[in-house]
XYZ file of C-alpha atoms in Angstrom:
317
model
C 67.192 79.597 100.278
C 64.899 82.637 100.169
C 66.366 83.972 103.400
C 69.929 83.731 102.074
C 68.887 85.393 98.816
C 67.269 88.250 100.745
C 70.307 88.539 103.024
C 72.593 88.899 100.012
C 70.282 91.505 98.495
C 70.014 93.362 101.823
C 73.815 93.751 101.859
C 74.035 95.037 98.309
C 70.839 96.767 97.196
C 71.300 100.499 96.654
C 69.396 102.695 99.115
C 67.889 104.726 96.277
C 66.316 101.633 94.736
C 62.484 101.946 94.821
C 62.191 98.420 96.248
C 64.782 98.951 99.004
C 62.211 99.176 101.850
C 60.175 96.278 100.446
C 63.106 93.844 100.378
C 64.305 94.896 103.824
C 60.825 94.207 105.210
C 60.726 90.859 103.399
C 64.073 89.933 104.953
C 62.833 90.921 108.411
C 59.708 88.763 108.090
C 61.432 85.696 106.655
C 64.249 85.963 109.204
C 61.718 86.189 112.060
C 59.840 83.175 110.702
C 63.017 81.109 110.478
C 64.006 82.124 114.028
C 60.565 80.986 115.210
C 60.986 77.598 113.558
C 64.354 77.142 115.285
C 62.725 77.848 118.664
C 60.179 75.102 118.026
C 62.919 72.754 116.773
C 64.417 72.737 120.268
C 61.143 71.364 121.608
C 61.201 68.473 119.130
C 64.745 67.590 120.221
C 63.532 67.227 123.806
C 60.600 64.980 122.890
C 60.692 61.605 124.646
C 58.528 59.034 122.841
C 59.284 55.289 122.992
C 58.174 54.514 119.430
C 59.352 55.416 115.942
C 58.429 58.882 114.693
C 59.483 61.377 112.027
C 59.653 65.161 112.193
C 59.775 66.701 108.710
C 60.703 70.387 108.504
C 59.968 72.899 105.727
C 58.100 70.400 103.595
C 57.167 71.960 100.250
C 54.605 69.855 98.376
C 52.514 70.439 95.262
C 48.844 69.510 94.890
C 47.052 68.336 91.738
C 46.255 71.945 90.778
C 50.004 72.725 90.944
C 49.517 74.946 93.984
C 52.091 74.686 96.747
C 51.694 73.584 100.364
C 54.520 74.803 102.568
C 54.371 72.890 105.849
C 56.535 74.360 108.598
C 56.678 71.022 110.438
C 54.965 67.655 110.064
C 55.139 65.144 112.926
C 54.326 61.533 111.959
C 54.130 58.486 114.195
C 52.355 55.143 113.830
C 49.198 56.477 115.537
C 48.626 59.935 113.977
C 50.215 62.882 112.198
C 50.337 66.494 113.346
C 50.561 69.486 110.985
C 52.262 72.431 112.696
C 52.094 76.022 111.488
C 54.577 78.329 113.242
C 54.207 82.102 113.660
C 56.854 84.290 115.274
C 54.965 87.558 115.763
C 54.270 89.709 118.806
C 51.391 91.879 119.988
C 47.749 90.924 120.569
C 46.541 88.323 118.060
C 42.862 87.959 117.168
C 41.822 85.151 114.833
C 38.527 85.699 113.020
C 36.768 82.548 111.800
C 34.380 84.547 109.613
C 36.825 86.769 107.740
C 39.610 84.121 107.953
C 42.073 86.801 108.976
C 44.535 87.285 111.802
C 44.542 90.818 113.231
C 47.676 91.852 115.095
C 47.588 94.868 117.429
C 51.040 96.119 118.364
C 51.853 97.638 121.764
C 51.815 101.098 120.134
C 48.262 100.517 118.905
C 49.142 99.843 115.264
C 46.777 97.294 113.687
C 47.894 94.907 110.931
C 46.241 92.063 109.039
C 47.870 88.683 108.370
C 46.722 85.509 106.619
C 44.943 83.302 109.140
C 47.304 80.527 110.264
C 44.304 78.411 111.312
C 42.918 78.489 107.766
C 46.371 77.686 106.363
C 46.649 74.670 108.663
C 43.202 73.393 107.680
C 44.172 73.671 104.016
C 47.306 71.584 104.627
C 45.301 68.992 106.581
C 42.812 68.577 103.727
C 45.663 68.080 101.275
C 47.369 65.478 103.473
C 44.074 63.647 103.828
C 43.996 63.212 100.044
C 47.581 62.023 99.582
C 47.623 59.737 102.648
C 44.497 57.712 101.864
C 46.524 54.495 101.625
C 47.750 54.900 105.213
C 44.581 55.891 107.148
C 46.406 57.971 109.732
C 44.331 60.446 111.753
C 45.395 64.018 110.962
C 45.649 66.729 113.606
C 46.720 70.352 113.292
C 48.090 73.053 115.572
C 49.313 76.627 115.337
C 52.313 77.463 117.506
C 53.206 81.040 118.446
C 56.977 81.189 118.896
C 57.175 84.747 120.247
C 56.690 84.621 124.055
C 55.496 88.250 124.175
C 52.525 87.583 121.869
C 49.078 87.537 123.484
C 46.697 84.999 121.962
C 43.297 86.678 122.265
C 40.086 85.654 120.477
C 40.202 82.545 118.301
C 37.800 79.784 117.216
C 38.058 76.287 118.670
C 38.629 74.643 115.303
C 42.369 74.075 115.701
C 44.508 74.364 118.859
C 46.688 77.474 119.043
C 49.254 77.918 121.807
C 52.726 79.154 122.691
C 55.750 76.995 121.943
C 56.019 76.020 125.624
C 52.769 74.073 125.246
C 53.964 71.729 122.475
C 55.096 68.900 124.752
C 51.818 68.893 126.688
C 49.795 68.966 123.465
C 51.729 66.023 122.009
C 51.183 63.944 125.121
C 47.457 64.664 124.950
C 47.486 63.321 121.373
C 49.391 60.202 122.470
C 46.601 59.580 125.002
C 43.885 60.288 122.411
C 45.328 57.936 119.785
C 46.420 54.746 121.515
C 45.916 52.505 118.476
C 48.703 52.074 115.927
C 47.445 52.344 112.354
C 50.844 51.580 110.786
C 53.827 49.419 111.570
C 57.346 50.872 111.485
C 57.977 49.809 107.894
C 54.751 51.411 106.666
C 55.537 54.572 108.632
C 58.995 54.801 107.057
C 57.522 54.170 103.623
C 55.006 56.985 104.109
C 57.675 59.439 105.295
C 59.868 58.554 102.306
C 56.905 59.014 99.985
C 56.365 62.533 101.334
C 60.053 63.390 101.021
C 60.069 62.130 97.436
C 57.418 64.762 96.645
C 59.514 67.563 98.130
C 59.853 70.450 95.687
C 63.439 71.712 95.233
C 64.305 75.121 96.636
C 64.494 77.775 93.955
C 66.482 80.981 93.882
C 64.184 83.921 93.041
C 64.514 85.595 89.651
C 67.827 87.445 89.151
C 67.994 91.150 89.954
C 69.550 93.532 87.442
C 73.206 93.915 88.641
C 72.928 97.683 88.137
C 70.563 97.728 91.160
C 73.157 96.548 93.679
C 76.785 97.021 94.690
C 79.203 94.639 93.015
C 82.566 93.326 94.173
C 83.787 92.212 97.591
C 82.261 94.651 100.089
C 83.747 95.639 103.433
C 81.704 94.293 106.388
C 83.350 96.826 108.738
C 81.958 99.705 106.637
C 78.377 98.354 106.430
C 79.099 96.800 103.009
C 79.414 100.190 101.310
C 82.954 100.385 99.772
C 84.536 97.737 97.557
C 87.631 95.917 98.749
C 90.622 95.480 96.445
C 92.457 92.213 95.786
C 96.242 91.871 95.889
C 98.502 88.934 96.772
C 95.631 86.767 97.954
C 94.173 89.355 100.351
C 91.165 91.669 100.080
C 91.724 95.154 101.575
C 89.306 98.004 102.246
C 90.746 101.339 101.109
C 88.526 103.199 103.608
C 89.178 101.421 106.922
C 92.095 99.152 105.799
C 90.352 96.008 107.036
C 91.889 92.907 105.416
C 90.547 89.412 104.897
C 90.954 86.344 102.720
C 87.738 84.587 103.739
C 85.451 87.561 102.957
C 85.650 86.458 99.308
C 83.471 83.416 100.147
C 80.600 85.606 101.361
C 80.859 87.850 98.293
C 80.982 84.915 95.891
C 77.945 83.396 97.594
C 76.136 86.718 97.086
C 77.054 86.479 93.406
C 75.647 82.938 93.235
C 72.314 83.997 94.719
C 71.882 87.343 92.956
C 73.434 86.740 89.536
C 73.906 83.078 88.556
C 75.173 79.757 90.000
C 78.063 79.589 87.502
C 80.978 81.902 86.777
C 83.678 82.322 84.138
C 87.054 84.038 84.294
C 85.635 87.084 82.517
C 82.570 87.280 84.776
C 84.782 87.031 87.881
C 86.972 89.896 86.652
C 84.015 92.104 85.785
C 82.034 91.550 88.990
C 84.961 91.593 91.443
C 87.083 94.223 89.692
C 90.084 91.975 89.075
C 92.180 93.402 86.200
C 94.303 90.329 85.422
C 93.002 87.211 83.691
C 95.859 85.177 85.212
C 95.008 86.336 88.742
C 91.340 85.463 88.206
C 92.333 82.065 86.830
C 94.502 81.264 89.863
C 91.716 82.379 92.197
C 89.152 80.122 90.528
C 91.500 77.108 90.400
C 92.435 77.496 94.072
C 88.984 76.449 95.274
C 88.687 73.422 92.983
C 85.183 74.257 91.820
C 83.659 71.680 89.478
C 83.716 72.945 85.905
C 82.707 72.223 82.337
C 84.546 73.223 79.181
C 88.238 73.899 78.749
C 90.586 76.861 78.501
C 88.738 80.067 77.560
C 85.369 78.295 77.481
C 85.634 76.974 81.038
C 82.544 77.512 83.217
C 82.848 76.990 86.979
C 79.836 75.651 88.903
C 79.462 77.198 92.364
C 78.326 74.781 95.143
C 75.208 75.669 97.142
C 76.818 76.484 100.497
C 79.922 78.276 99.299
C 81.009 79.636 102.664
C 81.280 76.145 104.187
C 82.738 74.694 100.989
C 85.513 77.311 100.797
C 86.553 77.293 104.485
C 89.177 74.505 104.197
C 90.918 76.317 101.340
C 91.437 79.449 103.458
C 92.876 77.383 106.303
C 95.370 75.720 103.999
C 96.579 78.953 102.353
C-alpha cells in the first residue's frame, strides 16, 4: 500500500516541491525492500518439507503498548517458528552489538547508518514469545540479505545473518535441531489463524494537498508531465499525440491513493478536466463502481486495485 502511494506521488509531485527529494528517496527504499522480499519469496516456493507449515508475509501486529511489529516473513511449523527480517542493501555491512546500529559503507566510500536488523528481529521474537505462550513453540530468528553484492562484515553471534542463498540450508539445520513436534496440525492452523486475525489493515498515508501535484490523466510517454485530454472514450496527449483508453485506470488509482477512495461526478470533472457532467456520468457508470446515494448525491466507491478491476471494461469497449 505504501509503495503504491509513493509511486503515485512520484509520478505527480511537482519538482519544485520542498519534499520532492524526500519522497523520491522513500520510494527508492520501499521499492528496494519489496524487491528483496520477492527474492526471498522464491526460496520459500522451493522449500520441500513433508509436514504442514505456514509462511506469513508482511505481518503487521500491534503489541499491548499499541506499538507496531512489522514482520517481513514468519515461518511456522509444528516444531518451531522462524522470524525473518529481510534487507535489500549493498555495500559492506557492519553490525554493532553495542550501539545497535548497522553501518553501511558504499563502494565509493560513503558511510551510512541504518537501524540494526538484528535488534529489530530480537524485538519481534520477544513479542511473539508473549503472544504464543499457549503454544510453546521455540522461536528462532534470522536476518537475510537479499542483495548478492552486499558484504556481511562484522556482526555479533546473537542471530544468524546470511545471504538469501543460505535460507534453505539454515531451515534444514533448524529441522535437525527441532525434531520434536510441539503442536499437531489443527493447533498449528489455529495459531496461524490467530496471528492473521491480529493483522492490522493497511492504511493509506495522510492525503497530500492537491496543489502539490499534477492533476488529470498524465502522459506516460512524456514522463507524466502534460495532461491528456478526453474525447470519445479516448485520452490523447496534445504534446506527443499518444492515445490510450486504459491509462485512465492508472490515473484514477493515483486519485484514490493521493486524494480519497471515493469520487463524485463533480470531483471527477474537476480533477480530470472533463467539462461535461453527462460525459463524466457515462464514464463513471461504465465501470460499474459500487455507489451510495442517488442522482446528484451519488458517491462512487473506488475498489482497492483499480487497474485490475477496470481491465475487463477496456477489453469490452
